[in-house]
Short mmCIF file of C-alpha atoms and ligand atoms in Angstrom, two decimals:
data_model
loop_
_atom_site.label_atom_id
_atom_site.label_comp_id
_atom_site.label_asym_id
_atom_site.label_seq_id
_atom_site.Cartn_x
_atom_site.Cartn_y
_atom_site.Cartn_z
CA MET A 268 93.98 103.63 164.86
CA ASN A 269 97.68 104.16 165.50
CA PRO A 270 98.22 107.41 167.46
CA GLN A 271 100.80 108.53 164.86
CA ALA A 272 98.08 108.32 162.17
CA GLU A 273 95.68 110.17 164.46
CA GLU A 274 98.26 112.91 164.90
CA LEU A 275 98.52 113.38 161.11
CA ASN A 276 94.74 113.24 160.71
CA LYS A 277 94.29 115.96 163.33
CA ILE A 278 96.65 118.23 161.43
CA ILE A 279 94.86 117.56 158.14
CA GLN A 280 91.41 118.06 159.70
CA ALA A 281 92.47 121.32 161.32
CA LYS A 282 94.10 122.65 158.16
CA ASN A 283 91.58 121.45 155.58
CA PRO A 284 88.83 118.98 156.56
CA VAL A 285 88.01 118.38 152.88
CA ILE A 286 91.35 116.66 152.40
CA TYR A 287 90.64 114.44 155.37
CA ASP A 288 87.32 113.48 153.76
CA LEU A 289 89.08 112.74 150.47
CA LEU A 290 91.42 110.22 152.11
CA SER A 291 90.49 106.55 151.75
CA ALA A 292 90.18 104.34 154.83
CA LYS A 293 93.76 103.18 154.15
CA GLY A 294 94.81 106.80 153.67
CA LYS A 295 93.32 107.78 157.02
CA ASN A 296 95.07 104.89 158.77
CA ILE A 297 98.52 105.28 157.28
CA PHE A 298 101.40 107.19 158.86
CA PHE A 299 105.15 107.26 158.63
CA PRO A 300 106.52 105.53 161.73
CA LYS A 301 108.72 108.04 163.48
CA LYS A 302 109.23 105.67 166.36
CA GLY A 303 110.25 102.03 166.20
CA ILE A 304 113.24 100.95 164.11
CA LEU A 305 113.40 104.09 161.96
CA GLY A 306 113.23 106.42 164.93
CA GLN A 307 115.82 104.48 166.90
CA THR A 308 118.10 104.37 163.85
CA ALA A 309 117.77 108.13 163.45
CA ASP A 310 118.58 108.66 167.13
CA ALA A 311 121.76 106.61 166.73
CA LYS A 312 123.07 108.61 163.76
CA GLY A 313 126.67 109.68 164.48
CA THR A 314 127.34 107.10 167.17
CA ARG A 315 130.82 105.50 167.10
CA ILE A 316 129.57 101.93 166.95
CA ASN A 317 126.22 101.96 165.19
CA ALA A 318 124.56 98.56 165.22
CA THR A 319 121.04 99.75 164.35
CA ILE A 320 120.89 99.72 160.60
CA GLY A 321 119.72 96.72 158.54
CA ALA A 322 122.56 97.01 156.08
CA ALA A 323 126.17 95.86 156.18
CA VAL A 324 129.16 98.20 156.42
CA GLU A 325 132.87 97.68 155.82
CA ASP A 326 135.26 97.97 158.77
CA ASN A 327 136.01 101.55 157.68
CA GLY A 328 132.33 102.50 157.88
CA SER A 329 131.66 102.71 154.13
CA PRO A 330 128.87 100.57 152.62
CA MET A 331 129.79 96.90 152.22
CA ARG A 332 129.90 96.15 148.50
CA LEU A 333 131.13 93.83 145.79
CA GLU A 334 133.89 95.07 143.50
CA SER A 335 132.11 93.44 140.54
CA ILE A 336 129.24 95.88 141.05
CA GLU A 337 131.17 98.93 142.19
CA SER A 338 133.55 98.74 139.22
CA ASN A 339 130.68 99.57 136.84
CA ILE A 340 129.45 102.64 138.70
CA LYS A 341 131.30 105.96 138.83
CA LEU A 342 129.21 107.41 141.67
CA ASP A 343 130.45 107.43 145.24
CA PRO A 344 129.39 104.16 146.96
CA SER A 345 127.50 106.16 149.60
CA LEU A 346 125.13 107.35 146.82
CA VAL A 347 124.54 103.87 145.48
CA PHE A 348 124.55 101.00 147.95
CA PRO A 349 122.70 102.19 151.08
CA TYR A 350 118.93 102.48 151.27
CA ALA A 351 117.41 105.77 150.22
CA PRO A 352 114.81 107.22 152.63
CA SER A 353 111.19 106.14 152.05
CA PHE A 354 110.35 109.74 151.13
CA GLY A 355 113.20 109.73 148.63
CA ARG A 356 116.63 111.33 148.79
CA PRO A 357 116.20 114.85 150.23
CA ASP A 358 118.53 116.29 147.56
CA ILE A 359 116.54 114.97 144.59
CA ARG A 360 113.23 115.89 146.26
CA ALA A 361 114.36 119.50 146.56
CA LYS A 362 115.80 119.51 143.04
CA TRP A 363 112.69 118.00 141.46
CA GLN A 364 110.50 120.53 143.25
CA SER A 365 112.62 123.38 141.90
CA MET A 366 112.40 121.80 138.43
CA ILE A 367 108.58 121.64 138.70
CA PHE A 368 108.60 125.39 139.37
CA GLU A 369 110.96 126.03 136.44
CA LYS A 370 108.93 123.94 134.01
CA ASN A 371 105.65 125.52 135.13
CA PRO A 372 106.33 129.25 135.50
CA SER A 373 102.72 129.99 136.53
CA LEU A 374 103.42 128.14 139.79
CA GLN A 375 105.59 131.05 140.90
CA GLY A 376 104.56 132.21 144.37
CA LYS A 377 102.47 129.11 145.06
CA THR A 378 103.19 126.69 147.88
CA LEU A 379 103.52 123.00 147.12
CA SER A 380 104.53 119.95 149.09
CA LEU A 381 107.96 118.52 148.60
CA PRO A 382 107.74 115.67 146.09
CA VAL A 383 107.76 112.18 147.62
CA VAL A 384 109.74 109.68 145.56
CA THR A 385 107.94 106.60 144.21
CA ASN A 386 109.05 103.60 142.19
CA ALA A 387 108.15 105.54 139.01
CA LEU A 388 104.72 106.71 137.88
CA THR A 389 102.87 103.40 137.93
CA HIS A 390 103.68 103.18 141.60
CA GLY A 391 102.73 106.85 142.04
CA VAL A 392 99.26 106.14 140.63
CA SER A 393 99.07 103.08 142.87
CA MET A 394 100.00 105.09 145.95
CA ALA A 395 97.41 107.71 144.96
CA GLY A 396 94.90 104.84 144.85
CA TYR A 397 96.05 103.64 148.26
CA LEU A 398 95.63 107.08 149.80
CA PHE A 399 92.40 108.25 148.13
CA VAL A 400 90.42 105.35 146.60
CA ASP A 401 88.05 103.13 148.57
CA GLU A 402 86.37 100.00 147.25
CA GLY A 403 83.51 101.04 144.96
CA ASP A 404 84.71 104.64 144.45
CA GLN A 405 84.29 106.01 140.96
CA VAL A 406 87.41 107.37 139.30
CA ILE A 407 86.66 109.68 136.40
CA VAL A 408 88.83 109.14 133.29
CA PRO A 409 88.46 110.02 129.62
CA ASP A 410 87.26 107.14 127.43
CA LEU A 411 90.75 106.89 125.94
CA PHE A 412 93.12 106.25 128.83
CA TRP A 413 96.21 104.27 129.80
CA GLY A 414 94.94 100.71 130.23
CA ASN A 415 97.09 100.03 133.27
CA TYR A 416 94.75 102.22 135.36
CA ASN A 417 92.53 99.14 135.32
CA LEU A 418 95.11 96.98 137.07
CA ILE A 419 96.36 99.74 139.33
CA LEU A 420 93.06 101.21 140.48
CA THR A 421 90.25 98.80 139.63
CA HIS A 422 91.86 95.51 140.51
CA ALA A 423 94.01 96.70 143.40
CA TYR A 424 91.71 99.20 145.12
CA GLY A 425 88.23 98.29 143.85
CA ALA A 426 87.72 101.54 141.93
CA GLN A 427 85.21 101.80 139.12
CA LEU A 428 86.57 103.75 136.18
CA SER A 429 83.86 106.13 135.05
CA LYS A 430 84.52 107.35 131.50
CA PHE A 431 83.63 110.56 129.73
CA ASN A 432 83.84 111.16 126.00
CA LEU A 433 87.25 112.73 125.30
CA PHE A 434 86.86 114.24 121.83
CA LYS A 435 84.23 116.35 120.16
CA ASP A 436 84.71 118.33 116.95
CA GLY A 437 88.46 117.74 116.97
CA GLY A 438 88.98 118.99 120.53
CA PHE A 439 88.32 118.22 124.19
CA ASP A 440 84.66 117.45 124.91
CA LEU A 441 84.09 120.00 127.68
CA GLU A 442 80.37 119.27 127.96
CA ALA A 443 80.95 115.56 128.47
CA PHE A 444 83.52 116.39 131.13
CA ARG A 445 81.17 118.82 132.89
CA ALA A 446 78.32 116.29 132.81
CA LYS A 447 80.51 113.51 134.18
CA LEU A 448 81.68 115.64 137.08
CA ALA A 449 78.06 116.49 137.91
CA GLU A 450 76.92 112.86 137.75
CA GLY A 451 75.86 111.24 141.02
CA GLY A 452 75.22 114.48 142.90
CA ILE A 453 77.43 116.40 145.29
CA GLY A 454 80.16 114.44 147.07
CA LYS A 455 83.67 113.07 146.68
CA LYS A 456 85.07 113.08 143.17
CA ILE A 457 88.30 111.43 142.03
CA LEU A 458 89.66 112.42 138.68
CA ILE A 459 92.68 111.34 136.60
CA LEU A 460 93.90 113.69 133.92
CA ASN A 461 96.81 112.65 131.73
CA PHE A 462 98.20 115.21 129.30
CA PRO A 463 99.92 114.51 126.96
CA ASN A 464 97.51 111.61 126.87
CA ASN A 465 98.29 107.98 126.39
CA PRO A 466 97.06 106.63 123.96
CA THR A 467 96.02 109.64 121.88
CA GLY A 468 98.95 112.02 122.24
CA TYR A 469 96.49 114.82 122.95
CA THR A 470 97.07 117.82 125.18
CA PRO A 471 94.27 120.38 125.42
CA THR A 472 94.76 123.86 124.02
CA GLN A 473 95.41 126.69 126.45
CA ALA A 474 91.78 127.77 126.10
CA GLU A 475 90.55 124.23 126.78
CA ILE A 476 92.73 123.94 129.87
CA LYS A 477 91.22 127.19 131.17
CA ALA A 478 87.75 125.78 130.54
CA ILE A 479 88.55 122.43 132.21
CA VAL A 480 89.93 124.26 135.25
CA GLY A 481 86.81 126.48 135.25
CA ILE A 482 84.56 123.41 135.25
CA ILE A 483 86.48 121.89 138.16
CA LYS A 484 86.21 125.20 140.03
CA GLU A 485 82.44 125.39 139.46
CA SER A 486 82.13 121.85 140.70
CA ALA A 487 84.15 122.68 143.84
CA GLU A 488 82.05 125.80 144.42
CA ALA A 489 78.93 123.65 144.21
CA GLY A 490 80.30 121.68 147.19
CA ASN A 491 82.07 118.75 145.59
CA LYS A 492 85.28 117.55 147.20
CA ILE A 493 87.68 116.76 144.42
CA VAL A 494 91.06 115.09 144.21
CA VAL A 495 92.71 115.36 140.81
CA PHE A 496 95.58 113.03 139.93
CA SER A 497 97.57 114.68 137.18
CA ASP A 498 99.51 111.90 135.47
CA ASP A 499 102.22 113.94 133.77
CA ALA A 500 104.20 110.99 132.37
CA TYR A 501 104.81 112.68 129.00
CA PHE A 502 105.27 116.22 130.32
CA GLY A 503 107.22 118.63 128.15
CA LEU A 504 106.71 116.89 124.81
CA VAL A 505 104.35 119.42 123.22
CA TYR A 506 104.89 120.03 119.51
CA GLU A 507 102.35 122.71 118.57
CA GLU A 508 101.76 126.37 119.36
CA GLY A 509 98.67 127.13 121.43
CA ILE A 510 98.77 123.78 123.20
CA GLU A 511 99.19 124.11 126.97
CA PRO A 512 102.86 123.61 127.77
CA GLU A 513 102.38 123.60 131.57
CA SER A 514 100.84 120.86 133.67
CA ILE A 515 97.17 121.27 134.56
CA PHE A 516 98.44 120.69 138.09
CA ALA A 517 99.68 124.31 138.08
CA PRO A 518 96.29 126.03 137.92
CA LEU A 519 94.66 123.31 140.05
CA SER A 520 97.21 123.53 142.85
CA ASP A 521 95.60 126.63 144.39
CA LEU A 522 92.20 126.63 142.71
CA HIS A 523 89.91 126.04 145.67
CA GLU A 524 90.01 124.58 149.20
CA ASN A 525 87.84 121.71 147.91
CA VAL A 526 90.34 120.71 145.22
CA LEU A 527 93.41 118.69 146.10
CA ALA A 528 95.80 118.50 143.15
CA LEU A 529 98.26 115.63 143.08
CA LYS A 530 101.00 115.71 140.48
CA ILE A 531 102.31 112.28 139.56
CA ASP A 532 105.34 112.70 137.40
CA GLY A 533 108.90 111.61 136.90
CA PRO A 534 111.80 111.19 134.55
CA THR A 535 110.72 107.85 133.01
CA LYS A 536 109.54 109.31 129.69
CA GLU A 537 110.70 112.91 130.13
CA ASP A 538 114.33 111.95 130.54
CA TYR A 539 114.29 108.61 128.71
CA VAL A 540 115.06 106.42 131.73
CA TRP A 541 112.26 103.84 131.59
CA GLY A 542 114.17 101.25 133.60
CA PHE A 543 115.30 103.55 136.41
CA ARG A 544 111.96 103.45 138.24
CA VAL A 545 111.85 106.87 139.85
CA GLY A 546 108.72 109.02 140.08
CA PHE A 547 107.31 111.73 142.32
CA MET A 548 104.06 112.66 144.06
CA THR A 549 103.58 116.37 144.77
CA TYR A 550 100.54 117.99 146.41
CA GLY A 551 99.00 121.42 145.95
CA VAL A 552 95.84 122.88 147.48
CA LYS A 553 94.61 126.40 148.08
CA GLY A 554 95.79 127.48 151.54
CA GLY A 555 98.18 124.54 151.83
CA ASP A 556 101.09 125.18 154.17
CA ALA A 557 104.17 123.33 155.39
CA GLU A 558 102.27 121.59 158.19
CA LEU A 559 99.47 120.29 155.96
CA TYR A 560 101.90 119.22 153.25
CA GLY A 561 104.14 117.65 155.89
CA ALA A 562 101.22 115.48 157.03
CA LEU A 563 100.38 114.46 153.45
CA GLU A 564 104.04 113.72 152.75
CA ALA A 565 104.20 111.60 155.91
CA LYS A 566 101.16 109.59 154.82
CA THR A 567 102.63 109.16 151.35
CA GLY A 568 106.04 108.23 152.73
CA GLY A 569 104.32 105.73 155.05
CA ALA A 570 102.43 104.17 152.14
CA VAL A 571 105.70 103.87 150.20
CA ARG A 572 107.46 102.41 153.25
CA GLY A 573 104.76 99.76 153.64
CA ASN A 574 104.77 98.94 149.96
CA ILE A 575 108.29 99.03 148.51
CA SER A 576 110.22 100.42 151.49
CA ASN A 577 112.03 102.91 149.25
CA ALA A 578 112.96 103.56 145.62
CA ALA A 579 116.40 102.70 144.23
CA ASN A 580 119.15 104.95 145.59
CA VAL A 581 121.38 104.41 142.54
CA SER A 582 118.65 105.63 140.18
CA GLN A 583 117.94 108.72 142.27
CA SER A 584 121.65 109.54 142.50
CA LEU A 585 122.26 109.06 138.77
CA LEU A 586 119.31 111.32 137.98
CA LEU A 587 120.36 114.01 140.41
CA SER A 588 123.85 114.10 138.95
CA ALA A 589 122.30 114.47 135.47
CA PHE A 590 119.97 117.27 136.60
CA GLU A 591 123.00 119.11 137.95
CA ASN A 592 125.08 118.51 134.85
CA GLU A 593 125.39 121.69 132.81
CA ALA A 594 124.91 119.79 129.54
CA TYR A 595 121.59 118.28 130.72
CA HIS A 596 119.26 120.88 129.19
CA ALA A 597 121.01 120.89 125.81
CA GLN A 598 120.98 117.08 125.68
CA LYS A 599 117.30 117.03 126.52
CA GLU A 600 116.57 119.62 123.86
CA ALA A 601 118.39 117.48 121.27
CA LYS A 602 116.18 114.48 122.08
CA PHE A 603 113.09 116.69 121.97
CA GLU A 604 114.07 117.70 118.46
CA ILE A 605 114.23 114.05 117.38
CA MET A 606 110.76 113.41 118.82
CA ASN A 607 109.46 116.58 117.21
CA THR A 608 110.85 115.53 113.84
CA ARG A 609 109.04 112.21 114.10
CA TYR A 610 105.83 113.98 115.05
CA GLN A 611 106.17 116.37 112.10
CA ALA A 612 106.86 113.42 109.79
CA VAL A 613 103.58 111.80 110.89
CA LYS A 614 101.69 115.03 110.24
CA GLU A 615 103.28 115.40 106.84
CA VAL A 616 102.55 111.83 105.74
CA LEU A 617 98.93 112.03 106.92
CA LYS A 618 98.28 115.01 104.64
CA ASP A 619 97.64 112.43 101.93
CA ASP A 620 93.84 112.18 101.67
CA LYS A 621 93.91 108.62 100.42
CA TYR A 622 94.37 107.28 103.96
CA GLN A 623 90.95 108.55 104.96
CA GLN A 624 89.36 105.76 103.01
CA TYR A 625 90.49 103.42 105.79
CA PHE A 626 91.46 105.49 108.80
CA THR A 627 91.46 108.97 110.30
CA ALA A 628 93.76 110.39 112.95
CA LEU A 629 92.31 111.28 116.34
CA PRO A 630 93.47 114.68 117.61
CA TYR A 631 97.17 114.59 118.58
CA ASN A 632 99.79 117.23 119.26
CA SER A 633 102.16 115.93 121.96
CA GLY A 634 103.74 113.00 123.77
CA TYR A 635 104.87 109.65 122.40
CA PHE A 636 101.74 108.50 120.56
CA MET A 637 98.99 109.18 118.08
CA CYS A 638 95.95 107.08 117.20
CA VAL A 639 94.03 106.34 114.05
CA GLN A 640 90.37 105.36 114.07
CA LEU A 641 89.67 102.62 111.54
CA ALA A 642 86.80 103.07 109.12
CA GLU A 643 83.50 101.27 109.75
CA GLY A 644 83.68 97.58 108.93
CA LEU A 645 87.41 97.14 109.50
CA ASP A 646 88.53 94.89 112.33
CA GLY A 647 91.52 96.33 114.26
CA GLU A 648 92.72 92.95 115.43
CA GLN A 649 92.73 91.57 111.89
CA VAL A 650 94.57 94.66 110.64
CA ARG A 651 97.11 94.36 113.43
CA GLN A 652 97.77 90.70 112.58
CA ILE A 653 98.19 91.46 108.86
CA LEU A 654 100.57 94.30 109.75
CA ILE A 655 102.81 91.95 111.69
CA GLU A 656 102.71 89.03 109.29
CA LYS A 657 102.75 90.72 105.91
CA TYR A 658 104.34 94.12 106.54
CA SER A 659 106.49 93.51 109.62
CA ILE A 660 104.89 96.46 111.43
CA GLY A 661 103.86 96.35 115.07
CA LEU A 662 101.32 98.62 116.74
CA ILE A 663 98.60 98.45 119.36
CA ASN A 664 94.94 97.82 118.60
CA LEU A 665 92.49 99.33 121.09
CA ASN A 666 88.97 98.47 119.87
CA ASN A 667 89.56 99.48 116.25
CA VAL A 668 91.67 102.45 117.26
CA LEU A 669 95.30 101.78 116.34
CA ARG A 670 97.90 103.38 118.59
CA VAL A 671 101.13 104.36 116.89
CA ALA A 672 104.13 105.05 119.13
CA PHE A 673 105.91 107.47 116.79
CA SER A 674 108.41 107.95 119.62
CA ALA A 675 109.89 104.62 118.59
CA VAL A 676 109.90 105.12 114.81
CA ALA A 677 112.65 106.88 112.86
CA ALA A 678 111.23 109.80 110.84
CA SER A 679 112.49 108.07 107.69
CA ASP A 680 110.25 105.05 108.43
CA VAL A 681 107.05 106.98 109.07
CA LYS A 682 105.86 106.93 105.45
CA GLU A 683 106.38 103.17 105.24
CA LEU A 684 104.54 102.73 108.53
CA PHE A 685 101.37 104.48 107.30
CA GLU A 686 101.59 102.90 103.86
CA GLY A 687 101.70 99.58 105.71
CA ILE A 688 98.59 100.43 107.72
CA TYR A 689 96.86 101.56 104.53
CA ASN A 690 97.76 98.37 102.69
CA ALA A 691 96.83 96.14 105.63
CA CYS A 692 93.43 97.85 105.79
CA LYS A 693 93.01 97.31 102.08
CA ASP A 694 93.88 93.62 102.54
CA ALA A 695 91.44 93.31 105.41
CA ALA A 696 88.66 95.05 103.46
CA GLN A 697 88.86 92.51 100.62
C1 LIG B 250 99.99 107.68 131.09
C2 LIG B 250 101.06 106.88 131.72
N1 LIG B 250 101.26 107.01 133.03
C3 LIG B 250 102.21 106.31 133.65
C4 LIG B 250 103.02 105.43 132.96
C5 LIG B 250 104.02 104.61 133.72
O1 LIG B 250 105.22 105.18 133.86
P1 LIG B 250 106.38 104.47 134.69
O2 LIG B 250 107.12 103.62 133.74
O3 LIG B 250 107.15 105.63 135.21
O4 LIG B 250 105.77 103.66 135.78
C6 LIG B 250 102.85 105.27 131.60
C7 LIG B 250 103.70 104.30 130.85
O5 LIG B 250 103.39 103.80 129.82
C8 LIG B 250 101.85 106.01 130.96
O6 LIG B 250 101.63 105.89 129.65
#
C-alpha cells in the first residue's frame, strides 16, 4: 500500500475505526498524491518562470485561450480555462457548505467535511461506490429507485442492490425498512436514500423521517456499521406541509459513531443546470473533526483525481457567481413556483375518480416526478406505445408503473396528459 494511503488510514483508524471498516478495498488504498507532479507544482507556485504545469499560458502569464471561445464567456479567463483542483474550487466548496447549513437549519452547530466537487451526482454516487462498495456487497435501496444505480453500483463495483418495499398504506413502509436493515445479521450495511425520490416523487413526512432515523440508530446501537448515501438530487422541491424539508443527511450526520452519512448533492436539478456537471460529496459522522474529514476528503479527492482528474472549472465558476448574485434566491423561488403549479395541477386533475378504473397514483409530494400504478391486466409497455403513437404523449414505463415527469409539462397540459393516459389504457383494455 502506498505510504500516503497508509497515513490517511491511520488517521481514520485512530479517529473512528468503524469508518475504516466501511471503506472498500479501493477506498482503503486510495489517497490524494501530495508528492509527485501535484506537490512539485504546488511548491513552484509564485516562481518567475514556472514550467511545471500541464497547461499552456500566454506570454503575459494569463491562460492561453482562443478568442472564439473567450468571446462567449463573460467570466475572467482565470476562472474558466485553467484546471480546477481535484477537490473542486475552494471558493465553491466553502460556499456550498455554507448553503448546506442554510438549507438545513438543524445542522447548526454540527461539524461536517468540506464538500468535494464531483462531475455531478452520477459521478458522486460512483465515487461513493469506489470508496465504500466491494464486489458482492449488498446496497440497500427501496424497490422504486433510480435505475442508473444498477450501472453505477452493480455493474461498476459488483454491488448487489437489495430492495425493501417502499410504500405501505400510502406512506413509507417502516417495517420493511427495519427488516431489511436487520437482514444478514450484524455487520457492514450500505444504504442509499433518495428523497425526493426518483421515480415516485416521494419524500417521507417529518414523523417518518424521525422513525427512519430511529431505525438506523437502533441498528447502529446493535453493532452494525452503516454508511448512508443520501442522494439529494431533487432537494428543496417539496410541495406539501408536513413533508420533511431538510435532507435526512442532517439528522444522520451526528447520529452515532457507527453511522457515516454521505450527502451526494448538487445544482443539477436544484438550480436547473443539467449540463453543467457539478456535484458535491459531504461527510458527517458523530465525533467527526477536521482531521478525520480531511482524510476522507483526501481519499475522495484522490478517487476523483484518478477518475476524471477534476470537474469543469467554467461550470464551478458560473455557479459560484450565481450563488453570490443577489437575485439568485428570488429567481430560484420563481422557478419553484412554476414546479409547484405543475404539481398542484396534477393533484387537481387526479381528483377525478374515473381514472382509478385504470390507474392509481403512488404517494408523491415533491421533486420532478410522480408515478401511476396501472390496474391489473394492463400492460405498461403497450400503454406507453399507444400514448406515443395515438396521443403524442411520452412517459416512462417501469414494470406497469408509469413515471410522469411533471417537471417537464406545462400546467395547462396536465389535464390532456392524464386524459391521454386514461384513453390509452382504455384502448389497451379493449
Ligand atoms: C435520484 C437521482 N440521482 C442522481 C441523478 C443524476 O444527477 P446528475 O445529472 O447530477 O448526475 C439523477 C438524475 O436523473 C437522479 O434522478
